[in-house]
Short mmCIF file of C-alpha atoms in Angstrom, two decimals:
data_model
loop_
_atom_site.label_atom_id
_atom_site.label_comp_id
_atom_site.label_asym_id
_atom_site.label_seq_id
_atom_site.Cartn_x
_atom_site.Cartn_y
_atom_site.Cartn_z
CA UNK B 27 30.17 -22.39 -38.32
CA UNK B 28 29.64 -18.84 -39.46
CA UNK B 29 26.92 -16.69 -38.07
CA UNK B 30 26.37 -14.20 -40.80
CA UNK B 31 24.75 -14.48 -44.15
CA UNK B 32 25.32 -11.89 -46.80
CA UNK B 33 23.51 -11.09 -49.97
CA UNK B 34 24.02 -10.84 -52.73
CA UNK B 35 26.89 -13.30 -52.95
CA UNK B 36 28.13 -11.47 -56.03
CA UNK B 37 27.43 -8.01 -57.38
CA UNK B 38 28.60 -6.43 -60.63
CA UNK B 39 28.07 -2.73 -61.31
CA UNK B 40 29.40 0.10 -63.44
CA UNK B 41 31.79 2.68 -62.06
CA UNK B 42 29.86 5.56 -60.54
CA UNK B 43 26.89 3.45 -59.46
CA UNK B 44 26.06 2.69 -55.85
CA UNK B 45 26.56 -0.77 -54.36
CA UNK B 46 24.46 -2.15 -51.52
CA UNK B 47 25.33 -5.28 -49.58
CA UNK B 48 23.26 -6.83 -46.83
CA UNK B 49 24.21 -8.92 -43.85
CA UNK B 50 22.11 -10.92 -41.40
CA UNK B 51 23.24 -12.48 -38.16
CA UNK B 52 21.79 -14.77 -35.54
CA UNK B 53 22.76 -13.88 -32.00
CA UNK B 54 22.92 -10.73 -29.91
CA UNK B 55 25.90 -8.54 -30.64
CA UNK B 56 27.72 -5.57 -29.19
CA UNK B 57 29.10 -4.34 -32.48
CA UNK B 58 29.14 -5.07 -36.17
CA UNK B 59 32.06 -4.38 -38.47
CA UNK B 60 32.61 -4.41 -42.20
CA UNK B 61 35.89 -5.53 -43.75
CA UNK B 62 37.20 -5.54 -47.31
CA UNK B 63 39.44 -8.20 -48.79
CA UNK B 64 41.25 -7.79 -52.04
CA UNK B 65 42.14 -10.99 -53.88
CA UNK B 66 44.96 -12.84 -52.15
CA UNK B 67 45.26 -10.30 -49.37
CA UNK B 68 44.24 -9.93 -45.76
CA UNK B 69 41.17 -8.11 -44.54
CA UNK B 70 41.06 -4.37 -44.07
CA UNK B 71 38.72 -2.80 -41.55
CA UNK B 72 36.24 -0.34 -43.06
CA UNK B 73 33.78 0.71 -40.41
CA UNK B 74 32.38 -0.32 -37.02
CA UNK B 75 28.87 0.31 -35.76
CA UNK B 76 27.86 -0.32 -32.17
CA UNK B 77 24.67 -2.10 -31.24
CA UNK B 78 23.11 1.11 -29.94
CA UNK B 79 23.76 2.95 -33.20
CA UNK B 80 21.48 2.83 -36.24
CA UNK B 81 23.54 4.48 -38.93
CA UNK B 82 27.14 5.48 -39.49
CA UNK B 83 29.00 7.20 -42.29
CA UNK B 84 32.62 7.16 -43.34
CA UNK B 85 33.53 8.85 -46.60
CA UNK B 86 31.62 7.04 -49.37
CA UNK B 87 30.49 4.33 -46.96
CA UNK B 88 27.17 4.24 -45.16
CA UNK B 89 26.30 1.45 -42.74
CA UNK B 90 22.95 0.80 -41.15
CA UNK B 91 22.14 -1.59 -38.33
CA UNK B 92 18.74 -2.95 -37.36
CA UNK B 93 19.14 -5.05 -34.23
CA UNK B 94 15.44 -5.96 -34.17
CA UNK B 95 15.87 -7.64 -37.55
CA UNK B 96 19.46 -8.69 -36.86
CA UNK B 97 20.58 -7.17 -40.11
CA UNK B 98 22.98 -4.58 -41.48
CA UNK B 99 23.64 -3.01 -44.83
CA UNK B 100 26.70 -1.44 -46.39
CA UNK B 101 26.25 1.17 -49.08
CA UNK B 102 29.18 2.29 -51.20
CA UNK B 103 28.31 5.42 -53.15
CA UNK B 104 29.88 6.52 -56.43
CA UNK B 105 31.78 3.27 -56.78
CA UNK B 106 35.23 3.09 -58.33
CA UNK B 107 37.10 0.26 -60.03
CA UNK B 108 39.37 0.18 -56.98
CA UNK B 109 36.38 -0.85 -54.85
CA UNK B 110 36.44 -4.26 -56.56
CA UNK B 111 36.93 -6.71 -53.68
CA UNK B 112 35.09 -9.04 -51.34
CA UNK B 113 33.22 -7.44 -48.47
CA UNK B 114 32.52 -9.19 -45.18
CA UNK B 115 30.41 -8.26 -42.23
CA UNK B 116 31.65 -9.43 -38.85
CA UNK B 117 29.95 -9.40 -35.50
CA UNK B 118 31.35 -9.18 -32.02
CA UNK B 119 29.13 -11.39 -29.86
CA UNK B 120 27.56 -10.07 -26.70
CA UNK B 121 28.37 -12.93 -24.36
CA UNK B 122 31.63 -14.72 -23.69
CA UNK B 123 33.27 -11.79 -25.28
CA UNK B 124 36.87 -12.43 -26.20
CA UNK B 125 36.83 -9.96 -29.03
CA UNK B 126 36.64 -12.70 -31.61
CA UNK B 127 34.77 -11.81 -34.76
CA UNK B 128 32.20 -13.98 -36.49
CA UNK B 129 32.21 -13.38 -40.22
CA UNK B 130 29.61 -13.74 -42.90
CA UNK B 131 30.31 -15.49 -46.17
CA UNK B 132 30.96 -12.25 -47.99
CA UNK B 133 29.81 -10.38 -51.07
CA UNK B 134 32.10 -10.24 -54.09
CA UNK B 135 31.83 -6.83 -55.72
CA UNK B 136 33.06 -6.13 -59.21
CA UNK B 137 33.09 -2.52 -60.39
CA UNK B 138 33.55 -2.21 -64.11
CA UNK B 139 35.38 0.87 -65.40
CA UNK T 27 57.15 -3.21 -40.63
CA UNK T 28 54.05 -1.45 -39.49
CA UNK T 29 51.56 -4.19 -40.24
CA UNK T 30 50.91 -7.80 -39.27
CA UNK T 31 53.40 -10.09 -40.96
CA UNK T 32 52.79 -13.76 -41.68
CA UNK T 33 55.16 -16.37 -43.00
CA UNK T 34 55.37 -18.30 -45.14
CA UNK T 35 52.92 -16.82 -47.63
CA UNK T 36 52.45 -20.18 -49.27
CA UNK T 37 53.01 -23.66 -47.92
CA UNK T 38 52.57 -26.96 -49.69
CA UNK T 39 52.54 -29.99 -47.46
CA UNK T 40 52.16 -33.68 -48.06
CA UNK T 41 49.35 -35.31 -46.15
CA UNK T 42 50.63 -36.37 -42.74
CA UNK T 43 53.33 -33.71 -42.59
CA UNK T 44 53.53 -31.23 -39.71
CA UNK T 45 53.50 -27.50 -40.51
CA UNK T 46 54.19 -24.34 -38.53
CA UNK T 47 52.78 -20.96 -39.48
CA UNK T 48 54.21 -17.77 -38.02
CA UNK T 49 52.56 -14.48 -37.17
CA UNK T 50 54.32 -11.24 -36.19
CA UNK T 51 51.65 -8.88 -34.84
CA UNK T 52 51.84 -5.13 -34.75
CA UNK T 53 54.23 -4.12 -32.00
CA UNK T 54 52.45 -3.47 -28.73
CA UNK T 55 49.21 -5.16 -29.71
CA UNK T 56 47.83 -7.11 -26.80
CA UNK T 57 45.34 -9.31 -28.60
CA UNK T 58 46.15 -11.84 -31.30
CA UNK T 59 43.70 -13.95 -33.26
CA UNK T 60 44.00 -16.83 -35.72
CA UNK T 61 41.32 -17.46 -38.34
CA UNK T 62 40.90 -20.11 -41.01
CA UNK T 63 39.45 -19.08 -44.37
CA UNK T 64 38.30 -21.73 -46.82
CA UNK T 65 38.04 -20.86 -50.48
CA UNK T 66 35.08 -18.60 -51.16
CA UNK T 67 34.13 -18.36 -47.49
CA UNK T 68 34.53 -15.85 -44.72
CA UNK T 69 37.18 -16.33 -42.04
CA UNK T 70 36.36 -18.64 -39.14
CA UNK T 71 37.77 -18.05 -35.68
CA UNK T 72 40.34 -20.52 -34.40
CA UNK T 73 41.94 -19.12 -31.27
CA UNK T 74 42.67 -15.96 -29.30
CA UNK T 75 45.58 -14.76 -27.16
CA UNK T 76 45.74 -11.90 -24.73
CA UNK T 77 49.46 -11.32 -24.37
CA UNK T 78 50.88 -14.82 -23.81
CA UNK T 79 47.68 -16.31 -22.42
CA UNK T 80 45.53 -18.38 -24.75
CA UNK T 81 42.08 -17.36 -23.54
CA UNK T 82 39.92 -18.95 -26.19
CA UNK T 83 40.72 -21.96 -28.34
CA UNK T 84 37.15 -22.99 -28.99
CA UNK T 85 37.56 -22.74 -32.76
CA UNK T 86 40.45 -25.15 -33.15
CA UNK T 87 38.96 -27.97 -35.24
CA UNK T 88 40.90 -30.84 -33.70
CA UNK T 89 43.72 -31.68 -31.33
CA UNK T 90 46.03 -31.64 -34.33
CA UNK T 91 45.91 -27.85 -34.17
CA UNK T 92 48.04 -26.09 -31.59
CA UNK T 93 48.89 -22.43 -31.15
CA UNK T 94 51.31 -20.62 -28.89
CA UNK T 95 52.50 -17.11 -28.12
CA UNK T 96 55.16 -17.71 -25.46
CA UNK T 97 56.43 -14.15 -25.03
CA UNK T 98 53.24 -12.32 -25.84
CA UNK T 99 54.42 -11.21 -29.26
CA UNK T 100 55.10 -13.64 -32.11
CA UNK T 101 52.65 -16.50 -32.43
CA UNK T 102 52.92 -19.87 -34.12
CA UNK T 103 50.07 -22.03 -35.33
CA UNK T 104 51.10 -25.64 -35.66
CA UNK T 105 49.16 -28.30 -37.48
CA UNK T 106 50.22 -31.88 -36.95
CA UNK T 107 49.60 -34.72 -39.40
CA UNK T 108 48.01 -32.43 -41.95
CA UNK T 109 44.94 -33.60 -43.83
CA UNK T 110 43.52 -32.40 -47.13
CA UNK T 111 40.67 -30.66 -45.33
CA UNK T 112 43.23 -28.44 -43.61
CA UNK T 113 43.88 -26.72 -46.95
CA UNK T 114 42.88 -23.09 -46.46
CA UNK T 115 44.24 -19.62 -45.88
CA UNK T 116 45.26 -19.04 -42.28
CA UNK T 117 44.89 -15.43 -41.22
CA UNK T 118 46.40 -13.79 -38.19
CA UNK T 119 45.04 -10.56 -36.74
CA UNK T 120 46.08 -8.35 -33.87
CA UNK T 121 44.43 -5.55 -31.98
CA UNK T 122 45.62 -2.97 -29.50
CA UNK T 123 43.10 -3.30 -26.72
CA UNK T 124 42.51 -6.32 -24.59
CA UNK T 125 39.10 -7.93 -24.53
CA UNK T 126 36.98 -7.88 -21.41
CA UNK T 127 33.87 -5.78 -21.22
CA UNK T 128 32.70 -4.41 -24.52
CA UNK T 129 34.91 -5.61 -27.34
CA UNK T 130 35.14 -2.70 -29.74
CA UNK T 131 38.59 -3.50 -30.96
CA UNK T 132 39.47 -3.17 -34.60
CA UNK T 133 41.51 -6.09 -35.86
CA UNK T 134 44.43 -5.68 -38.23
CA UNK T 135 45.00 -8.64 -40.48
CA UNK T 136 48.06 -10.09 -42.09
CA UNK T 137 48.03 -11.27 -45.70
CA UNK T 138 47.68 -14.87 -44.58
CA UNK T 139 49.40 -18.17 -45.25
CA UNK T 140 47.86 -20.28 -47.99
CA UNK T 141 48.26 -23.93 -47.00
CA UNK T 142 47.77 -26.63 -49.61
CA UNK T 143 47.82 -30.23 -48.43
CA UNK T 144 48.38 -32.76 -51.18
#
């Protein structure tokens, strides 16, 4: 049973546009991470934001976290065709912490050249 | 290699057959995780090892699933008497730090094993 829900489930944009994906979760967390998965491949870590942080940047990526609303967003600016992939948020739960990640269902992003 | 390696990449099994999936984590990584990813879904946690100790197996869906990491490095996920609902991609991930306290570890994933049960 997955904790996170992401929207939209699918997003199609033109190269150069910005892409925004949202993630909601249910329980208390100590961190939230975003991963990318290209078709038929494993997941690649993009960025981690701790529960006491509100915003974090990494290159063209901007992540926000609102723990009061239990939600996060990932913004990819100036998108490129190579950004085409599925994006997953994953939370590290606060209690019983083994380091396991709980993933959302993902957003499939298509960037058209 | 520098990354997490999984084998085989693809496995086709007849219903009722036993399968074994292998994971070679990044050298020196303490933590190892197995996840199951159904088509069009996000990965779901199966089990976690810290070195050779299996500290969390709460995600294993039935007693047909068994995982081991006897020397704290390579891990094997075994599925006995496979069923059609076991068809999925099985992902292995490793991380450098152990759990305990605040888990801020970044997990490095292998490409996965796609299991198809006919």
